[in-house]
PDB file of C-alpha atoms in Angstrom:
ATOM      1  CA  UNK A  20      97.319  75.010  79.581  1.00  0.00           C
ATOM      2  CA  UNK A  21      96.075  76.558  76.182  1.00  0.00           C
ATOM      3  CA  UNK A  22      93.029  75.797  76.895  1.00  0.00           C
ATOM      4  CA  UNK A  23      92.572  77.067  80.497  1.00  0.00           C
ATOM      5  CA  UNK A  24      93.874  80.562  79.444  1.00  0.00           C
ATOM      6  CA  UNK A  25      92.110  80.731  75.968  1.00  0.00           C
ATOM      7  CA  UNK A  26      89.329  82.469  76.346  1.00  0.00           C
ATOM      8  CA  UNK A  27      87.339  84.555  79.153  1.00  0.00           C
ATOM      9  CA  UNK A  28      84.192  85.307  79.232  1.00  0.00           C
ATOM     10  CA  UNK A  29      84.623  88.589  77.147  1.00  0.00           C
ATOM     11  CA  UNK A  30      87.085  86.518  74.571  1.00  0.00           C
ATOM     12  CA  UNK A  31      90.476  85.813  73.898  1.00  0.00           C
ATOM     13  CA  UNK A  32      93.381  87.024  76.619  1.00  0.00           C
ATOM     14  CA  UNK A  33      95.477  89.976  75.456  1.00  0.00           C
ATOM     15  CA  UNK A  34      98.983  89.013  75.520  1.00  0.00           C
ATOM     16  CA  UNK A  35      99.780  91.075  78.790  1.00  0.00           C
ATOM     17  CA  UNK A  36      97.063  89.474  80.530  1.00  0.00           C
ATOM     18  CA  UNK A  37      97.799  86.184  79.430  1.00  0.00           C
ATOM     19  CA  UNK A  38     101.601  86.551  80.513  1.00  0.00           C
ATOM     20  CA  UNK A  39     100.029  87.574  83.740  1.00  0.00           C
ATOM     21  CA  UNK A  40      98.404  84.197  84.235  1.00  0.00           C
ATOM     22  CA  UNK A  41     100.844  82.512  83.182  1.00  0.00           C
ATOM     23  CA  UNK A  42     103.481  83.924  85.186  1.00  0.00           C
ATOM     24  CA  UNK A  43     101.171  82.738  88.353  1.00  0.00           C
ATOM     25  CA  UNK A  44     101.113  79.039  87.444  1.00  0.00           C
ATOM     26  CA  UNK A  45     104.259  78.551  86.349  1.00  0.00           C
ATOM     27  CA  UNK A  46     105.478  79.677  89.958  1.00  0.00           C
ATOM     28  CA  UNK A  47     102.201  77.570  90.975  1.00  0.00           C
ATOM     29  CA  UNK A  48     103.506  74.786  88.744  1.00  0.00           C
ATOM     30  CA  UNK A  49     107.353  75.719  90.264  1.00  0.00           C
ATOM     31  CA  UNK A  50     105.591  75.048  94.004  1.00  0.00           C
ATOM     32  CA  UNK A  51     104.040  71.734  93.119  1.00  0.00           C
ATOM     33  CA  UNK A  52     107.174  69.807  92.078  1.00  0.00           C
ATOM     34  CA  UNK A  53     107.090  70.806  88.010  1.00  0.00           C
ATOM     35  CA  UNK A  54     110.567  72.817  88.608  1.00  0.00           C
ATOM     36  CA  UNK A  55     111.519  73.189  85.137  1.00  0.00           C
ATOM     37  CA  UNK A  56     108.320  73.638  83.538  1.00  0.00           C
ATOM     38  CA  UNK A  57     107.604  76.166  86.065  1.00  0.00           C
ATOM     39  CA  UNK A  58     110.399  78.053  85.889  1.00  0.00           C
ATOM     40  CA  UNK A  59     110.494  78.008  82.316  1.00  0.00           C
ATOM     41  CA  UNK A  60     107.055  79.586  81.848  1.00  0.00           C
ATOM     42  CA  UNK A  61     107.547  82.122  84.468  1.00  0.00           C
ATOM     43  CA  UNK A  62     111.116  83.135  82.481  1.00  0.00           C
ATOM     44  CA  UNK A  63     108.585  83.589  79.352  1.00  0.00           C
ATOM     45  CA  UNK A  64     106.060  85.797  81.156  1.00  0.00           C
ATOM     46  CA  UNK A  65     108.808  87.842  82.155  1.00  0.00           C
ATOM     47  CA  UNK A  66     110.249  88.202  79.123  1.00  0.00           C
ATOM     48  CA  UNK A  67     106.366  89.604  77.781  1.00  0.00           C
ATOM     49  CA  UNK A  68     106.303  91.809  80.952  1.00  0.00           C
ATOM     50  CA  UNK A  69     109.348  93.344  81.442  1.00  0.00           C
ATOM     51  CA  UNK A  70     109.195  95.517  78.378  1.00  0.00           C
ATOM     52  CA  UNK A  71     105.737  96.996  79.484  1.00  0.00           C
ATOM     53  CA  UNK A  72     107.280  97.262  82.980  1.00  0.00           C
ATOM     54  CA  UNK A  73     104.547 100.937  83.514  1.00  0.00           C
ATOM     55  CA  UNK A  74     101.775  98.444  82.594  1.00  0.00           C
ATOM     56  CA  UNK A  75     100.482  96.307  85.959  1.00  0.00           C
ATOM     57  CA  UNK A  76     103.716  97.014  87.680  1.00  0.00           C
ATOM     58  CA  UNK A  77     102.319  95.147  90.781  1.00  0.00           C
ATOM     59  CA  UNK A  78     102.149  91.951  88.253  1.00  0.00           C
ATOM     60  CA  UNK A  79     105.452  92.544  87.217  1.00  0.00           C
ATOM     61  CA  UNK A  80     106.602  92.865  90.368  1.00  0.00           C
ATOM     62  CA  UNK A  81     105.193  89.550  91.563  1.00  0.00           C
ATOM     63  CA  UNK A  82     106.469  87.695  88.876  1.00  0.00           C
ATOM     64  CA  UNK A  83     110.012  89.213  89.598  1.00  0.00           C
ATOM     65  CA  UNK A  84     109.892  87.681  93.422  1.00  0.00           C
ATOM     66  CA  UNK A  85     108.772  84.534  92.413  1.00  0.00           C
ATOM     67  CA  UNK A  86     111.691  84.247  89.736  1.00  0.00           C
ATOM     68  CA  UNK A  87     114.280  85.399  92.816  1.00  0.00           C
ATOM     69  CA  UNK A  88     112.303  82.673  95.169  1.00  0.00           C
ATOM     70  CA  UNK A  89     113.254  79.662  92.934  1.00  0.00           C
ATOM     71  CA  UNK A  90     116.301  80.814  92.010  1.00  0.00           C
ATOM     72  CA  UNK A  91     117.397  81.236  95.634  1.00  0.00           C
ATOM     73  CA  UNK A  92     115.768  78.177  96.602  1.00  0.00           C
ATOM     74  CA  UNK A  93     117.603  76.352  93.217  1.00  0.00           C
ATOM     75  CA  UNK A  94     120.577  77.780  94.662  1.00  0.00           C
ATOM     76  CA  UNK A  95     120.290  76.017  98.216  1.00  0.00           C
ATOM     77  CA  UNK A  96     119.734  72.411  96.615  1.00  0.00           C
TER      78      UNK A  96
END
C-alpha cells in the first residue's frame, strides 16, 4: 500500500492527507473480506485525524461512520 499512496503528482502525501486515504481503504479493505487489516488501518487513520478534528471535518467524519459500521456489524457476527 506504500507504494499506491507515496507520491502524487505534486510529491509526497502530507500526513493528513495520507490518513485520509488510508482511512478509505482500510474500510474498502474492511468491505472486501480483509476484516482485521481493515479495521486496523482505519483505527490508525483515526488516531492521525482525530487530533486535527477542525481540519477536513467531513473526512473525519467519514472515517468515524465507517469505524461505527464494522463495529456494529462485528457486533452482529
Amino acid at each position: 500500500m506504500d507504494a499506491a499512496f507515496a507520491l502524487t503528482e505534486s510529491g509526497p502525501l502530507n500526513e493528513l492527507d495520507r490518513a485520509i486515504l488510508e482511512a478509505e481503504y482500510g474500510a474498502c479493505l474492511w468491505r472486501t473480506g480483509q476484516r482485521a487489516e481493515g479495521e486496523a488501518l482505519l483505527r490508525a487513520a483515526l488516531a492521525v485525524l482525530e487530533p486535527r478534528q477542525n481540519e477536513k471535518s467531513l473526512h473525519l467524519q467519514r472515517a468515524r461512520r465507517r469505524l461505527a459500521e464494522i463495529e456494529a456489524a462485528s457486533a452482529n457476527e
